[in-house]
Short mmCIF file of C-alpha atoms and ligand atoms in Angstrom, two decimals:
data_model
loop_
_atom_site.label_atom_id
_atom_site.label_comp_id
_atom_site.label_asym_id
_atom_site.label_seq_id
_atom_site.Cartn_x
_atom_site.Cartn_y
_atom_site.Cartn_z
CA MET U 1 26.73 8.00 -0.53
CA SER U 2 23.77 6.69 -2.72
CA GLN U 3 21.85 4.54 -1.17
CA GLN U 4 19.07 2.58 -2.80
CA PRO U 5 15.77 4.44 -2.97
CA THR U 6 12.68 3.36 -0.46
CA LEU U 7 8.60 3.93 -0.85
CA HIS U 8 6.77 3.81 2.48
CA LEU U 9 3.55 2.86 2.54
CA LEU U 10 0.43 0.79 3.33
CA TYR U 11 -0.67 -2.22 0.32
CA SER U 12 -4.09 -0.74 1.21
CA CYS U 13 -3.12 3.21 0.08
CA PRO U 14 -4.38 3.83 -2.99
CA PHE U 15 -1.90 7.42 -3.00
CA CYS U 16 1.10 4.68 -2.40
CA TRP U 17 -0.67 2.46 -5.46
CA LYS U 18 -0.56 5.27 -7.83
CA VAL U 19 3.60 5.91 -7.10
CA ARG U 20 4.09 1.93 -7.20
CA GLY U 21 2.56 1.53 -10.51
CA LEU U 22 5.04 4.22 -12.08
CA ILE U 23 7.68 2.71 -10.65
CA GLU U 24 6.79 -0.39 -11.93
CA HIS U 25 6.39 0.66 -14.89
CA LEU U 26 9.72 2.37 -15.35
CA GLY U 27 11.52 -0.53 -13.59
CA MET U 28 13.05 1.44 -11.54
CA ASP U 29 15.14 -1.04 -8.18
CA VAL U 30 13.27 0.84 -5.15
CA ALA U 31 12.97 -0.78 -1.46
CA TYR U 32 9.34 -0.92 -0.48
CA VAL U 33 8.46 -0.65 3.15
CA PRO U 34 5.41 -1.16 4.46
CA VAL U 35 4.53 0.62 7.98
CA ASN U 36 2.07 -0.30 10.63
CA GLY U 37 -1.04 1.19 9.56
CA MET U 38 -1.80 2.36 13.60
CA LYS U 39 1.47 4.03 13.37
CA ILE U 40 1.71 6.09 10.61
CA ARG U 41 2.89 9.45 11.92
CA LYS U 42 5.21 7.82 13.68
CA GLU U 43 7.36 5.78 10.98
CA VAL U 44 7.16 7.89 8.86
CA ALA U 45 8.54 11.10 11.27
CA PHE U 46 12.18 10.94 9.96
CA ALA U 47 10.01 12.84 6.70
CA GLY U 48 9.33 15.92 8.73
CA ASP U 49 5.81 16.64 9.47
CA TRP U 50 3.56 15.39 7.50
CA GLY U 51 2.44 12.50 9.19
CA LYS U 52 0.99 10.16 5.71
CA VAL U 53 2.34 7.54 3.16
CA PRO U 54 3.27 7.55 0.76
CA VAL U 55 7.39 8.46 1.39
CA PHE U 56 9.82 8.03 -1.26
CA THR U 57 13.40 8.57 -0.24
CA ASP U 58 15.83 9.74 -2.81
CA GLU U 59 19.17 7.95 -3.41
CA ALA U 60 20.32 10.87 -1.74
CA GLY U 61 18.54 10.78 1.28
CA GLN U 62 16.13 13.24 0.51
CA HIS U 63 12.17 12.47 1.11
CA PHE U 64 9.35 13.46 -0.78
CA VAL U 65 6.00 13.17 -0.11
CA ASP U 66 2.14 13.64 -1.63
CA SER U 67 1.89 11.36 -4.03
CA THR U 68 0.42 14.00 -6.98
CA PRO U 69 3.42 16.01 -6.46
CA LEU U 70 5.57 12.70 -6.30
CA LEU U 71 4.84 11.22 -9.45
CA ARG U 72 5.61 14.38 -10.91
CA HIS U 73 8.51 14.44 -9.20
CA ILE U 74 10.25 10.30 -10.08
CA ASP U 75 8.89 11.33 -14.11
CA ALA U 76 11.07 14.45 -14.12
CA THR U 77 13.80 13.37 -12.59
CA TYR U 78 14.32 9.89 -14.14
CA ASN U 79 12.00 9.81 -17.11
CA ASN U 80 12.73 13.17 -18.56
CA GLY U 81 8.99 14.33 -17.35
CA LEU U 82 7.98 12.09 -20.91
CA LEU U 83 5.05 11.40 -18.76
CA GLY U 84 3.92 15.07 -17.41
CA THR U 85 4.24 16.62 -20.70
CA THR U 86 2.18 17.06 -23.71
CA ASP U 87 0.67 19.53 -26.37
CA ASP U 88 -2.08 19.87 -23.93
CA GLN U 89 -0.70 20.43 -20.91
CA ALA U 90 -4.58 22.32 -19.51
CA ARG U 91 -6.29 18.47 -20.53
CA GLN U 92 -3.71 16.68 -18.28
CA ASP U 93 -3.90 19.01 -15.15
CA GLU U 94 -7.77 19.42 -15.48
CA TRP U 95 -8.18 15.16 -15.52
CA MET U 96 -5.35 14.65 -13.08
CA ALA U 97 -7.56 17.18 -10.95
CA TRP U 98 -10.27 14.74 -12.15
CA VAL U 99 -8.92 11.85 -11.17
CA ASP U 100 -7.63 13.24 -7.53
CA THR U 101 -10.85 14.46 -6.19
CA LYS U 102 -13.15 11.37 -7.82
CA MET U 103 -11.96 8.77 -7.64
CA SER U 104 -9.94 8.91 -4.51
CA LYS U 105 -13.68 9.40 -3.12
CA ALA U 106 -14.37 6.42 -4.99
CA THR U 107 -12.10 3.64 -2.94
CA VAL U 108 -13.73 4.31 0.56
CA PRO U 109 -17.30 3.64 -0.54
CA ILE U 110 -16.89 -0.09 -2.28
CA LEU U 111 -14.37 -0.66 0.23
CA TYR U 112 -16.43 -0.17 3.42
CA GLY U 113 -19.95 1.16 2.06
CA SER U 114 -22.04 -1.34 3.72
CA LEU U 115 -21.19 -3.42 7.03
CA GLY U 116 -20.28 -6.72 4.84
CA SER U 117 -18.22 -4.96 2.81
CA ALA U 118 -15.99 -3.10 5.20
CA LEU U 119 -15.77 -7.11 7.33
CA LYS U 120 -14.43 -8.29 3.82
CA THR U 121 -11.95 -5.30 3.88
CA THR U 122 -10.50 -4.87 7.47
CA THR U 123 -10.67 -8.71 7.38
CA ARG U 124 -8.09 -8.41 4.97
CA ILE U 125 -6.38 -5.33 5.46
CA SER U 126 -5.08 -7.09 9.12
CA LYS U 127 -3.78 -9.97 6.67
CA ILE U 128 -1.71 -8.01 4.37
CA GLU U 129 -0.70 -5.15 6.37
CA LYS U 130 2.14 -4.92 9.28
CA PHE U 131 0.53 -4.88 12.64
CA GLY U 132 1.81 -5.78 16.02
CA PHE U 133 0.27 -8.66 18.25
CA LEU U 134 -2.78 -6.78 19.73
CA SER U 135 -3.11 -3.82 17.43
CA LYS U 136 -3.86 -6.26 14.45
CA ARG U 137 -6.79 -8.15 16.65
CA LEU U 138 -7.88 -4.94 17.16
CA TYR U 139 -8.26 -3.62 14.04
CA ALA U 140 -9.46 -7.02 12.22
CA TRP U 141 -12.57 -6.63 15.03
CA ALA U 142 -13.01 -2.90 15.84
CA GLY U 143 -11.80 -1.03 12.34
CA PHE U 144 -15.00 -2.74 10.50
CA PRO U 145 -17.54 -0.66 12.14
CA ILE U 146 -15.64 2.20 12.45
CA MET U 147 -14.84 2.38 8.84
CA TRP U 148 -18.51 2.05 8.19
CA GLY U 149 -19.64 4.07 10.90
CA ILE U 150 -17.61 6.71 10.88
CA ILE U 151 -16.47 7.38 6.99
CA ALA U 152 -18.08 5.59 4.62
CA ARG U 153 -21.36 6.02 5.59
CA LYS U 154 -21.94 9.71 5.24
CA ARG U 155 -20.34 9.57 2.05
CA VAL U 156 -22.14 7.32 0.41
CA LYS U 157 -25.67 8.39 1.82
CA LYS U 158 -23.90 11.94 0.03
CA ASP U 159 -23.41 10.65 -3.37
CA GLY U 160 -26.64 8.69 -3.68
CA ARG U 161 -25.06 6.18 -5.92
CA LYS U 162 -24.19 2.05 -5.41
CA PRO U 163 -20.56 2.16 -4.80
CA LYS U 164 -20.88 -0.13 -7.39
CA GLN U 165 -22.32 2.62 -10.17
CA LEU U 166 -20.32 5.07 -9.07
CA TRP U 167 -16.93 3.36 -9.88
CA HIS U 168 -18.48 1.92 -13.65
CA ASP U 169 -19.49 5.75 -14.02
CA LEU U 170 -16.16 6.99 -13.37
CA LEU U 171 -14.74 4.66 -15.14
CA THR U 172 -17.07 5.42 -18.56
CA GLU U 173 -16.43 8.53 -17.86
CA PHE U 174 -12.10 8.02 -17.41
CA THR U 175 -11.91 5.84 -21.15
CA GLN U 176 -14.45 8.21 -23.07
CA ALA U 177 -12.07 10.69 -22.10
CA HIS U 178 -9.16 9.00 -23.99
CA ASN U 179 -10.94 8.93 -27.13
CA GLY U 180 -10.45 6.27 -28.85
CA GLN U 181 -7.32 6.02 -27.82
CA ALA U 182 -5.43 2.51 -25.47
CA PHE U 183 -4.32 5.55 -23.03
CA PHE U 184 -5.54 8.96 -21.73
CA GLY U 185 -1.48 9.84 -22.90
CA GLY U 186 -2.44 8.58 -26.19
CA GLU U 187 -0.88 5.45 -27.12
CA SER U 188 1.33 4.69 -24.43
CA PRO U 189 0.16 5.85 -21.02
CA ASP U 190 0.87 9.38 -18.65
CA LEU U 191 0.33 10.23 -15.09
CA VAL U 192 -2.86 10.68 -15.36
CA ASP U 193 -3.54 7.20 -16.27
CA PHE U 194 -0.54 6.00 -13.42
CA ALA U 195 -3.18 8.04 -11.42
CA ALA U 196 -6.20 6.15 -12.29
CA PHE U 197 -4.60 3.29 -12.37
CA GLY U 198 -3.19 3.22 -8.67
CA TYR U 199 -7.47 4.25 -7.69
CA MET U 200 -8.49 1.42 -9.38
CA ARG U 201 -5.76 -0.87 -8.40
CA SER U 202 -6.26 -0.32 -4.82
CA ILE U 203 -8.70 -2.51 -4.70
CA SER U 204 -7.70 -5.46 -6.66
CA PRO U 205 -6.45 -7.23 -3.03
CA PHE U 206 -10.00 -7.13 -2.13
CA PRO U 207 -13.02 -9.21 -3.22
CA GLN U 208 -14.75 -6.24 -3.85
CA PHE U 209 -12.90 -5.65 -7.65
CA ASP U 210 -15.30 -8.01 -8.91
CA GLN U 211 -17.97 -5.30 -9.06
CA LEU U 212 -15.18 -3.52 -11.28
CA THR U 213 -14.28 -6.36 -13.17
CA ASP U 214 -17.01 -6.34 -15.39
CA HIS U 215 -17.36 -3.00 -16.74
CA GLU U 216 -15.71 -3.71 -20.06
CA ALA U 217 -13.77 -0.56 -21.38
CA GLY U 218 -12.27 0.19 -18.16
CA MET U 219 -11.33 -3.46 -17.06
CA ALA U 220 -9.79 -3.67 -20.98
CA TRP U 221 -7.76 0.25 -20.18
CA TYR U 222 -6.54 -1.91 -16.99
CA ARG U 223 -5.28 -5.32 -18.17
CA ARG U 224 -3.43 -2.70 -20.31
CA MET U 225 -1.92 -0.89 -17.88
CA GLU U 226 -0.90 -3.99 -16.15
CA ALA U 227 0.98 -5.49 -19.40
CA SER U 228 3.08 -1.34 -19.08
CA LEU U 229 4.36 -2.15 -16.26
CA SER U 230 8.23 -4.02 -15.81
N1 GSH R 301 -2.36 14.06 -0.42
C1 GSH R 301 -1.66 12.48 0.08
C2 GSH R 301 -2.93 11.69 1.18
C3 GSH R 301 -1.88 10.47 1.82
C4 GSH R 301 -2.57 9.84 2.36
O1 GSH R 301 -3.81 9.92 3.27
N2 GSH R 301 -2.58 8.83 2.86
C5 GSH R 301 -2.75 7.77 4.24
C6 GSH R 301 -3.10 6.25 4.25
S1 GSH R 301 -4.15 6.02 2.79
C7 GSH R 301 -2.05 8.35 5.53
O2 GSH R 301 -0.81 7.70 5.83
N3 GSH R 301 -2.94 8.55 6.40
C8 GSH R 301 -2.55 8.90 8.13
C9 GSH R 301 -2.87 10.01 8.64
O3 GSH R 301 -3.52 10.98 7.50
O4 GSH R 301 -2.80 10.11 9.98
C10 GSH R 301 -1.59 12.23 -1.10
O5 GSH R 301 -1.89 11.60 -2.07
O6 GSH R 301 -0.08 11.03 -0.55
#
């Protein structure tokens, strides 16, 4: 029996945006299913004990988790692996690891790195994510000092740079690795481009995205990535 593939996600989850970009690039017919951020574990319990989003369920009802393995699985299954194989596999693997460690760590500081930005972020999240009646209010009011105090403050302090500077440095390093080409993957994007694009795009629903748009090379690449979606 065949069913429409689904992607269980949170709109504010960078890992989910990685997978969405690839799905949109390939023009796949996938239904997005938002989960309640306060009950992720319960809402994706159907996929086993992983307990996180994104979860991709294919037409046969099989579940796949973890964004980078998921990128590889989708590319291999629906695109003949064209974006995940190159002449220089070591370069692709090395930069995929770079994106998944460096860029993934930069999303929390820019979204929650000061009390003011944490408030902006949680207010926006309470509007765009699926919540229960009470949990929405609880999250909007209690979420921001928690995110700032417990998670972001330590991370910003440890890095030493302002979150904007951190992003600008990462975008400079990443776009320089394109070696003068339009994308990391060359004339067209590869899986590393989609991973990086996902992290950056996850900031786009928030006002802090303004802090990234004045990185010229990074933004030019971002616009090319957007144009590659169908
Ligand atoms: N390595 C995973 C990380 C996924 C992840 O941490 N997702 C978060 C949302 S942004 C989550 O579901 N967290 C729930 C939890 O850890 O309980 C991936 O790349 O997919």
